Amino acid sequence: MEKDKLIGVDLGGTTIKFAILTKEGDIQQKWSIRTNILDEGAHIVPDIIDSINHHLELFQLDRERVIGIGMGTPGTIDFDKGTVRAAYNLNWSAEQNVRTQLEIGTGLPVTLDNDANCAALGEQWRGAGDNEPNVDFITLGTGVGGGLVLDGKLVHGAAGSAGEIGHVIVEPDGFQCTCGNKGCLEQYASATGVVHLAQTEAESYVGNARLKEMIDNGDEVTSKIVFDLAKQGDYLANQVVDKVGHYLGLACANLANTLNPTKIIIGGGVSAAGRFLLDRVEENFQKYAFQPTRDVTELKLAELGNDAGAYGAASIALQSDREVM
Amino acid sequence: MEKDKLIGVDLGGTTIKFAILTKEGDIQQKWSIRTNILDEGAHIVPDIIDSINHHLELFQLDRERVIGIGMGTPGTIDFDKGTVRAAYNLNWSAEQNVRTQLEIGTGLPVTLDNDANCAALGEQWRGAGDNEPNVDFITLGTGVGGGLVLDGKLVHGAAGSAGEIGHVIVEPDGFQCTCGNKGCLEQYASATGVVHLAQTEAESYVGNARLKEMIDNGDEVTSKIVFDLAKQGDYLANQVVDKVGHYLGLACANLANTLNPTKIIIGGGVSAAGRFLLDRVEENFQKYAFQPTRDVTELKLAELGNDAGAYGAASIALQSDREVM
């Protein structure tokens, strides 16, 4: 029987997303379940096994046809052993024997990678990356993550922390980061970073601006509110967005000066600000990127939204040479 | 007959260096000739062919035993066609059909890469990189160049300009660079960059310092003089070296935050300042590098000197799957 199907799993702190895809990367079925993090996350892997087995039966898909399962996960992965640890939003602090359990429970080969990497590979393969071999991905959420695709493969680096674009220093001695350093991109371009920037700019701002009023009133300000006010012409909010554009443009330019990708894709919640944000990033990118790079690298918004992780997870299953034990 | 020899060629603007190596990377013979750039560099490739053929005969090395020739070259390489253009220090402005000419002239398969990349691969394979798979290389000469080795292979990027560490922006709106941008690493860490920094720092320096005197006298100041004075305790010179250390440390940290290498190797003329420079770079690296990276990445001085290029060129010949046409 020809092996022609892939299973992609995107394991998150609140939901687990599943998809069955053709080996060309078309999603044929998708579903999700809630992540049960009780009992130190002991239910998570059994729940994934049950859900896959149940849906294979439901869709009457012979497992002989499945090339493999790929899964994106938070935490630190040991790629040799197939284990995951330090995934605190899953309540997995101790090392979990994820790959072996999943392989025994499903009878299918399993490949793991981290969630930001899977989203990067998903966008590269089936999203804004147009399946080009050299694509970098930056995701702007609560934090800032990233993934690098070189010659069609994910870059892991020596200890699996390649692509930590969120911790590139964009302002030496700048805002304190949770990682212990100062001036990381994450502190200027994540949802919380944008709000922090807004508060700091507001302090020294003397004119009238709705954003200034809200901050002075102690109203709840989110990154979405900052972008919405900027779009409406609020002067202070635009000053904040200019700064975000500067830092992101600088980080994208230095990434391009280092890796010379054809595309840098920007995704995550903050990227919902769309072209309004991207245009400012582009302006600064043009200023800071080395000319041979500037001519080659296109900045784009992510296209797959929440499905990116499942696509990318399926892609790592396709690239893997693991076989059923 | 077993193929067990490699030929590495390092083509430069003043000399062409050659080496015959075992496939394990031990140099058995080396020699060099002067680069004849007359007549638009038309003699260069014929001279290389003659020199290789002559030495194969001299050493009575059967060409059946040669795996291939690798060559590092200045200029822009078209990897598909095996051509080189825009190598201005060779007088090659138009496209040169280098690979085909060399293959016909020697009867051996030829692989090309750029000179900084070859030096990077040489250091990774047989120098300070200890043959570890993830190693980055920065060379501080008249300019600043670089090369990235990932999983044992050179990173080229989409248009062959990956690893342009010299044009990473370390000071937005800083010193004007020859590339058109402002604040590139090259303007702070190359031989000319160090002197430029010294001149700028001297302007606002009010104390006594030999470096200040020399600059005010209009004496010729080189990067070597700056480092020598700093080693002797000159206050201003140390201020300059601190700045060089800051910019290089920042660039190394951001490289490590992006690629997570096990080693970053610093070579080129300016690196002759040795541990004195490296210690300052290290101090800033520790400050700016993301913790999981900091724990993994070691900064080292280059070890192969002028031979790095020939070693790396031999390595690309070893990695290549080209065969005799």
XYZ file of C-alpha atoms in Angstrom:
650
model
C 0.000 0.000 0.000
C 1.413 3.375 -0.973
C 2.332 5.631 1.912
C 0.769 8.973 1.021
C -0.561 10.586 4.220
C 0.980 12.672 6.975
C -0.260 13.492 10.455
C 0.682 16.890 11.907
C 0.170 17.659 15.595
C 0.552 21.103 17.151
C 0.769 20.694 20.919
C -0.036 23.899 22.818
C -0.790 24.864 26.396
C -4.548 25.182 25.826
C -5.365 23.107 22.726
C -3.815 20.313 20.697
C -4.414 20.683 16.967
C -4.332 17.735 14.595
C -4.361 17.494 10.823
C -4.192 14.714 8.268
C -2.479 15.862 5.079
C -1.501 14.454 1.729
C 2.233 14.207 1.239
C 1.947 17.258 -1.009
C 0.786 19.186 2.058
C -2.964 19.541 1.515
C -4.970 19.293 4.714
C -7.731 16.700 4.321
C -9.020 16.572 7.876
C -8.371 18.657 10.928
C -9.616 18.635 14.498
C -8.488 19.699 17.947
C -8.829 18.735 21.598
C -8.285 20.635 24.827
C -4.933 20.170 26.526
C -5.388 18.531 29.913
C -2.401 19.684 31.930
C -3.592 18.160 35.222
C -1.462 15.589 37.056
C 1.787 17.091 35.800
C 0.625 16.769 32.227
C 0.414 12.985 32.464
C -2.762 12.833 30.325
C -1.359 14.731 27.359
C 0.437 11.964 25.471
C -2.274 9.327 26.116
C -4.916 11.849 24.935
C -2.961 12.453 21.721
C -2.639 8.705 21.107
C -6.360 8.123 21.695
C -7.345 11.025 19.492
C -5.161 9.889 16.577
C -6.257 6.264 16.844
C -9.897 7.298 17.113
C -9.735 9.567 14.072
C -7.844 7.042 11.932
C -10.703 4.656 12.605
C -13.355 7.333 12.115
C -11.914 8.321 8.716
C -11.203 4.651 7.918
C -7.612 5.540 7.124
C -5.375 2.468 7.041
C -2.243 3.273 9.067
C -0.191 1.536 6.374
C -0.824 4.635 4.300
C 0.604 7.009 6.914
C 4.219 8.090 6.358
C 4.498 9.348 9.917
C 3.449 11.717 12.638
C 5.197 15.037 13.181
C 4.607 17.054 16.317
C 5.495 20.574 17.365
C 5.857 21.004 21.107
C 6.848 23.672 23.619
C 9.861 22.974 25.847
C 13.338 21.653 25.238
C 13.643 18.650 22.957
C 16.360 16.027 23.041
C 16.386 15.109 19.371
C 18.348 11.892 19.882
C 16.197 10.503 22.654
C 12.897 12.018 21.509
C 12.180 13.464 24.929
C 10.779 16.831 26.023
C 11.434 18.768 29.226
C 10.962 22.270 30.619
C 7.598 22.681 28.874
C 6.124 24.636 31.761
C 2.811 25.510 30.114
C 2.166 21.760 29.818
C 3.252 21.143 33.417
C 6.126 19.072 32.052
C 9.128 20.098 34.089
C 10.722 16.634 34.235
C 11.822 14.866 31.069
C 8.954 13.156 29.207
C 9.499 10.167 26.972
C 7.191 11.581 24.301
C 8.409 9.961 21.105
C 8.592 6.389 22.376
C 5.152 6.604 24.000
C 3.589 8.018 20.838
C 5.257 5.430 18.613
C 4.146 2.531 20.792
C 0.638 3.965 21.148
C 0.060 4.616 17.438
C 2.403 2.156 15.734
C 3.635 5.030 13.570
C 7.045 6.756 13.355
C 7.088 10.060 15.237
C 9.319 13.114 14.706
C 9.391 16.059 17.113
C 10.462 19.670 16.805
C 9.736 22.812 18.743
C 6.510 24.718 18.083
C 8.086 27.895 16.635
C 10.217 25.780 14.301
C 7.155 23.868 13.109
C 5.291 27.113 12.428
C 8.331 28.352 10.479
C 8.486 25.210 8.377
C 4.720 25.276 7.824
C 4.826 28.840 6.497
C 7.889 28.026 4.393
C 6.285 24.936 2.857
C 2.684 25.887 2.356
C 2.312 29.527 3.408
C 4.018 32.808 2.614
C 7.304 31.009 1.905
C 6.047 29.527 -1.389
C 8.201 26.448 -0.663
C 11.397 28.373 -1.344
C 14.423 26.782 0.340
C 15.747 29.787 2.332
C 13.067 31.355 4.496
C 13.167 32.867 7.987
C 10.150 33.225 10.267
C 9.530 35.565 13.196
C 6.446 35.189 15.351
C 5.264 38.128 17.467
C 3.064 36.875 20.288
C 3.316 37.149 24.068
C 7.005 36.614 23.368
C 8.969 36.687 20.116
C 9.998 33.371 18.582
C 11.563 32.347 15.340
C 12.578 29.560 13.031
C 15.112 29.393 10.218
C 14.765 27.244 7.115
C 17.962 26.764 5.115
C 18.069 24.627 1.994
C 14.569 23.425 2.906
C 15.556 22.181 6.363
C 15.176 23.618 9.854
C 18.326 24.986 11.472
C 18.748 23.708 15.035
C 22.285 24.778 15.918
C 24.478 23.102 18.473
C 21.997 22.995 21.345
C 18.681 23.371 19.534
C 18.379 27.099 20.205
C 19.100 28.457 16.731
C 16.475 30.936 15.560
C 16.035 32.629 18.946
C 15.375 35.904 17.153
C 13.433 37.181 20.155
C 16.679 37.376 22.085
C 18.736 39.174 19.485
C 19.890 42.435 21.089
C 18.414 45.437 19.277
C 19.068 48.065 21.981
C 22.187 47.453 24.087
C 21.374 48.292 27.730
C 17.713 48.696 26.780
C 14.582 47.219 28.415
C 15.174 44.381 30.877
C 14.215 41.004 29.352
C 12.901 37.959 31.243
C 15.953 36.065 29.920
C 18.234 38.194 32.112
C 19.699 40.311 29.304
C 18.749 43.839 28.313
C 17.459 45.117 24.993
C 16.205 41.863 23.424
C 13.875 42.217 20.405
C 11.147 40.501 22.462
C 10.978 43.565 24.716
C 10.091 45.825 21.777
C 8.080 43.714 19.341
C 6.015 41.267 21.391
C 2.492 42.169 22.575
C 3.865 43.075 26.001
C 6.874 44.830 24.464
C 4.645 47.135 22.388
C 2.701 48.088 25.534
C 5.928 48.666 27.472
C 7.195 50.912 24.666
C 3.884 52.802 24.708
C 4.146 53.412 28.462
C 7.727 54.607 28.176
C 7.003 56.924 25.253
C 3.911 58.276 27.016
C 5.968 59.385 30.011
C 8.002 61.869 28.007
C 5.173 62.857 25.649
C 3.736 66.314 26.258
C 1.078 66.725 23.531
C -2.506 65.493 23.406
C -3.098 61.928 22.391
C -5.813 59.398 23.184
C -3.114 56.809 23.949
C -1.524 59.194 26.461
C -4.924 59.761 28.099
C -5.629 56.041 28.390
C -2.242 55.327 29.941
C -2.565 58.267 32.352
C -6.070 57.056 33.300
C -4.716 53.608 34.039
C -6.960 52.055 31.340
C -5.942 48.637 30.081
C -3.806 49.145 26.981
C -3.057 46.244 24.638
C -0.824 46.093 21.568
C -4.013 45.951 19.471
C -5.221 49.230 20.995
C -1.849 50.853 20.227
C -2.037 49.785 16.560
C -5.712 50.730 16.246
C -5.053 54.204 17.655
C -2.055 54.604 15.348
C -4.213 53.718 12.349
C -6.666 56.415 13.479
C -3.832 58.938 13.427
C -2.977 59.171 17.141
C 0.414 60.876 17.223
C 1.873 59.080 20.226
C 0.642 55.687 19.025
C 2.360 56.331 15.695
C 5.548 57.202 17.516
C 5.336 53.804 19.233
C 4.665 51.949 15.979
C 7.630 53.762 14.397
C 9.862 52.412 17.154
C 8.484 48.883 16.769
C 9.152 49.188 13.031
C 12.705 50.370 13.695
C 13.562 47.463 15.989
C 11.881 44.830 13.842
C 13.379 46.273 10.663
C 16.837 46.264 12.235
C 16.442 42.656 13.409
C 15.153 41.550 9.991
C 18.020 43.347 8.232
C 20.659 41.750 10.436
C 19.028 38.362 9.908
C 19.155 38.942 6.155
C 22.764 40.208 6.340
C 23.638 36.953 8.101
C 21.573 34.344 6.247
C 20.530 35.910 2.929
C 17.026 34.371 2.804
C 14.543 35.036 -0.012
C 11.756 35.732 2.455
C 11.348 36.799 6.057
C 7.848 35.979 7.243
C 6.289 37.800 10.177
C 3.455 36.068 12.029
C 1.847 35.835 15.462
C -0.818 37.953 17.169
C 0.966 41.312 16.815
C 1.285 40.780 13.051
C -2.527 41.118 12.853
C -1.710 44.836 12.487
C -0.932 43.775 8.905
C 0.562 46.007 6.207
C 0.331 48.984 8.553
C 3.084 47.419 10.657
C 4.870 45.681 7.786
C 5.333 48.930 5.836
C 7.217 50.482 8.759
C 9.325 47.357 9.163
C 10.087 47.387 5.438
C 11.186 51.031 5.543
C 13.722 50.283 8.268
C 14.746 47.012 6.629
C 15.631 48.935 3.460
C 17.746 51.282 5.550
C 19.677 48.608 7.437
C 19.993 45.684 4.995
C 23.169 45.105 2.979
C 22.465 45.861 -0.669
C 22.915 42.358 -2.203
C 20.537 41.108 0.491
C 18.055 43.963 0.184
C 17.587 43.080 -3.476
C 16.789 39.435 -2.703
C 14.848 39.357 0.550
C 11.117 40.002 0.664
C 9.276 40.716 3.916
C 5.870 39.064 4.093
C 3.023 38.505 6.520
C 2.316 34.927 7.573
C -0.584 33.284 5.754
C -1.502 30.093 7.583
C -2.567 31.505 10.956
C -3.218 28.766 13.503
C -2.636 25.992 10.979
C 1.059 26.780 10.448
C 2.188 24.465 13.236
C 0.270 21.447 11.944
C 1.547 21.981 8.394
C 5.123 22.260 9.647
C 4.758 19.237 11.903
C 3.566 17.216 8.895
C 6.574 18.499 6.965
C 9.054 17.232 9.562
C 7.333 13.848 9.379
C 7.807 13.907 5.609
C 11.510 14.854 5.904
C 12.192 12.287 8.610
C 13.659 8.906 7.839
C 12.317 7.272 10.996
C 10.562 3.969 10.563
C 8.130 2.078 12.741
C 10.053 0.399 15.515
C 43.850 3.482 -7.928
C 42.452 4.897 -4.699
C 41.575 8.570 -4.768
C 43.174 9.989 -1.631
C 44.539 13.464 -2.413
C 43.018 16.935 -2.535
C 44.280 20.134 -4.106
C 43.383 23.419 -2.403
C 43.912 26.754 -4.154
C 43.573 30.147 -2.470
C 43.367 32.804 -5.158
C 44.206 36.283 -3.904
C 44.984 39.663 -5.425
C 48.764 39.395 -4.836
C 49.529 35.669 -4.472
C 47.953 32.350 -5.339
C 48.549 29.692 -2.701
C 48.420 25.991 -3.475
C 48.422 22.913 -1.273
C 48.221 19.172 -1.801
C 46.492 17.463 1.096
C 45.498 13.983 2.150
C 41.757 13.475 2.297
C 42.066 13.670 6.085
C 43.261 17.257 5.630
C 47.006 17.023 6.226
C 49.027 19.326 3.991
C 51.756 17.339 2.209
C 53.065 19.999 -0.144
C 52.450 23.698 -0.458
C 53.702 26.430 -2.737
C 52.596 29.787 -4.095
C 52.939 31.984 -7.162
C 52.424 35.704 -7.742
C 49.070 36.756 -9.152
C 49.514 38.320 -12.573
C 46.542 40.646 -12.937
C 47.741 42.209 -16.213
C 45.587 42.048 -19.352
C 42.349 42.044 -17.353
C 43.517 39.059 -15.359
C 43.672 36.854 -18.437
C 46.835 35.072 -17.225
C 45.451 33.981 -13.892
C 43.622 30.785 -14.802
C 46.318 29.583 -17.279
C 48.970 30.242 -14.585
C 47.000 28.159 -12.059
C 46.652 25.313 -14.561
C 50.371 25.365 -15.429
C 51.379 25.493 -11.779
C 49.174 22.548 -10.807
C 50.245 20.432 -13.788
C 53.901 21.267 -13.180
C 53.742 20.341 -9.495
C 51.805 17.104 -10.093
C 54.665 16.091 -12.389
C 57.323 17.357 -9.997
C 55.878 15.384 -7.103
C 55.123 12.452 -9.416
C 51.556 12.427 -8.206
C 49.266 10.436 -10.493
C 46.172 12.543 -11.142
C 44.072 9.397 -10.806
C 44.724 9.746 -7.065
C 43.332 13.299 -6.886
C 39.739 13.588 -5.657
C 39.479 17.121 -6.962
C 40.564 20.737 -6.855
C 38.843 23.279 -4.620
C 39.469 26.980 -5.064
C 38.618 30.025 -2.975
C 38.285 33.192 -5.020
C 37.326 36.841 -4.544
C 34.327 38.140 -6.484
C 30.822 36.871 -7.090
C 30.484 33.216 -7.965
C 27.737 31.648 -10.034
C 27.684 28.213 -8.427
C 25.678 26.598 -11.228
C 27.843 27.846 -14.071
C 31.152 27.873 -12.183
C 31.887 31.438 -13.235
C 33.320 34.406 -11.343
C 32.707 38.115 -11.878
C 33.228 41.408 -10.049
C 36.599 40.285 -8.646
C 38.087 43.738 -8.940
C 41.412 42.981 -7.225
C 42.017 40.373 -9.967
C 40.924 42.770 -12.726
C 38.026 40.438 -13.439
C 35.045 42.697 -13.930
C 33.408 40.643 -16.670
C 32.287 37.062 -16.049
C 35.135 34.519 -16.205
C 34.544 30.897 -17.108
C 36.857 29.709 -14.329
C 35.621 26.205 -13.540
C 35.399 24.936 -17.104
C 38.852 26.296 -17.994
C 40.420 24.731 -14.909
C 38.714 21.392 -15.482
C 39.806 21.230 -19.111
C 43.323 22.376 -18.247
C 43.897 19.918 -15.404
C 41.532 17.049 -16.203
C 40.307 17.215 -12.608
C 36.915 18.169 -11.120
C 36.910 21.739 -9.762
C 34.715 23.277 -7.055
C 34.676 27.016 -6.298
C 33.654 29.072 -3.307
C 34.437 32.554 -2.082
C 37.651 33.218 -0.206
C 36.115 34.135 3.166
C 33.946 31.001 3.030
C 36.979 28.841 2.283
C 38.878 30.339 5.212
C 35.848 29.656 7.432
C 35.648 26.035 6.327
C 39.410 25.607 6.709
C 39.343 26.845 10.310
C 36.256 24.717 11.031
C 37.826 21.568 9.600
C 41.447 21.742 10.636
C 41.851 24.858 12.785
C 40.169 26.345 15.836
C 36.862 24.676 14.907
C 38.078 21.170 15.829
C 35.913 19.814 13.001
C 32.712 20.521 14.929
C 29.690 20.854 12.636
C 28.392 24.305 13.721
C 31.101 26.946 13.552
C 31.033 30.612 12.532
C 34.054 32.580 11.357
C 34.701 36.325 11.333
C 37.798 37.736 9.657
C 39.004 41.213 10.608
C 41.211 42.600 7.848
C 40.972 45.711 5.693
C 37.281 44.866 5.742
C 35.303 42.402 7.831
C 34.246 39.128 6.219
C 32.653 35.976 7.483
C 31.599 32.447 6.766
C 29.051 30.175 8.421
C 29.376 26.409 8.704
C 26.169 24.595 9.614
C 26.030 20.823 9.929
C 29.517 20.731 8.413
C 28.530 22.632 5.261
C 28.937 26.249 4.186
C 25.808 28.398 4.224
C 25.386 30.345 0.987
C 21.876 31.747 1.289
C 19.681 32.699 -1.627
C 22.183 34.848 -3.540
C 25.487 33.634 -2.111
C 25.820 36.511 0.361
C 25.100 34.669 3.620
C 27.740 35.291 6.274
C 28.215 38.987 5.457
C 28.878 39.654 9.125
C 30.858 42.775 8.215
C 27.606 44.431 7.163
C 25.562 43.557 10.209
C 24.437 46.876 11.742
C 25.924 47.342 15.213
C 25.293 51.102 15.548
C 22.187 52.374 13.766
C 23.027 55.730 12.130
C 26.695 55.205 13.015
C 29.797 55.529 10.814
C 29.205 55.645 7.065
C 30.131 52.331 5.394
C 31.420 51.881 1.838
C 28.359 49.683 1.209
C 26.095 52.737 1.484
C 24.641 51.930 4.915
C 25.618 53.367 8.272
C 26.896 51.581 11.364
C 28.120 48.292 9.814
C 30.450 46.157 11.984
C 33.163 46.642 9.334
C 33.374 50.321 10.300
C 34.262 49.459 13.923
C 36.239 46.224 13.789
C 38.291 46.250 10.587
C 41.816 47.698 10.537
C 40.479 50.942 9.090
C 37.486 50.875 11.443
C 39.710 50.703 14.514
C 41.669 53.735 13.281
C 38.454 55.626 12.514
C 37.189 54.879 16.037
C 40.515 56.080 17.479
C 40.277 59.358 15.573
C 36.701 59.933 16.712
C 37.421 59.101 20.347
C 40.540 61.313 20.291
C 38.488 64.352 19.265
C 36.481 64.370 22.478
C 39.300 63.131 24.717
C 40.782 65.765 27.022
C 43.425 63.877 29.039
C 46.980 62.977 28.158
C 47.524 59.935 26.009
C 50.231 58.940 23.546
C 47.531 57.935 21.045
C 45.958 61.404 21.336
C 49.388 63.010 20.736
C 50.058 60.889 17.673
C 46.678 61.685 16.151
C 47.011 65.385 16.913
C 50.536 65.341 15.368
C 49.154 63.761 12.223
C 51.370 60.684 12.714
C 50.324 57.572 10.849
C 48.180 55.483 13.171
C 47.407 51.831 12.378
C 45.175 49.371 14.213
C 48.344 47.614 15.395
C 49.583 50.851 16.987
C 46.225 51.307 18.743
C 46.399 47.793 20.221
C 50.084 48.114 21.150
C 49.442 51.401 22.975
C 46.449 49.883 24.751
C 48.589 46.970 25.926
C 51.076 49.524 27.303
C 48.247 51.100 29.318
C 47.398 54.123 27.149
C 44.018 55.289 28.444
C 42.549 56.508 25.166
C 43.758 53.427 23.281
C 42.028 51.250 25.877
C 38.848 53.243 25.419
C 39.048 52.446 21.700
C 39.709 48.738 22.303
C 36.737 48.672 24.706
C 34.524 49.991 21.936
C 35.872 47.473 19.421
C 35.186 44.764 22.022
C 31.657 46.052 22.534
C 30.779 46.017 18.830
C 32.428 42.664 18.120
C 30.929 41.124 21.262
C 27.483 42.371 20.274
C 27.848 41.007 16.729
C 29.110 37.639 18.014
C 26.253 37.430 20.531
C 23.607 38.163 17.912
C 25.214 35.611 15.606
C 25.076 33.052 18.416
C 21.483 34.024 19.295
C 20.591 33.366 15.677
C 22.614 30.268 14.807
C 23.664 28.673 18.102
C 27.161 27.571 16.969
C 29.631 25.784 19.264
C 32.442 28.110 18.239
C 32.870 31.564 16.797
C 36.370 31.953 15.394
C 37.955 35.360 14.953
C 40.778 35.682 12.430
C 42.414 38.184 10.076
C 45.097 40.812 10.659
C 43.331 42.683 13.481
C 43.003 39.423 15.442
C 46.803 39.444 15.824
C 46.005 41.518 18.934
C 45.225 38.075 20.365
C 43.726 37.379 23.803
C 44.002 41.078 24.636
C 41.239 41.741 22.113
C 39.428 38.444 22.581
C 38.975 38.973 26.334
C 37.122 42.236 25.705
C 34.996 40.608 23.024
C 34.215 37.741 25.396
C 33.145 40.129 28.176
C 30.616 41.784 25.891
C 29.560 38.471 24.379
C 28.679 37.222 27.865
C 26.593 40.342 28.383
C 24.647 40.136 25.122
C 24.291 36.412 24.397
C 21.106 34.510 25.238
C 21.789 32.148 28.114
C 21.321 28.748 26.355
C 23.702 30.054 23.692
C 26.203 31.577 26.075
C 26.641 28.180 27.694
C 27.412 26.484 24.387
C 29.376 28.954 22.267
C 33.114 29.408 22.687
C 34.970 32.369 21.166
C 38.373 31.420 19.764
C 41.213 32.934 17.785
C 41.910 31.500 14.340
C 44.772 29.023 14.199
C 45.655 28.428 10.555
C 46.769 31.914 9.518
C 47.393 32.147 5.770
C 46.772 28.447 5.219
C 43.087 28.566 6.195
C 41.966 29.275 2.633
C 43.827 26.331 1.098
C 42.542 23.937 3.779
C 38.975 25.120 3.224
C 39.316 24.944 -0.550
C 40.478 21.332 -0.218
C 37.478 20.678 2.016
C 35.003 21.902 -0.609
C 36.697 19.606 -3.127
C 36.196 16.728 -0.679
C 32.515 17.594 -0.126
C 31.811 18.072 -3.812
C 30.323 15.343 -5.944
C 31.648 16.746 -9.213
C 33.357 14.272 -11.508
C 35.775 14.726 -14.359
C 33.843 15.844 -17.411
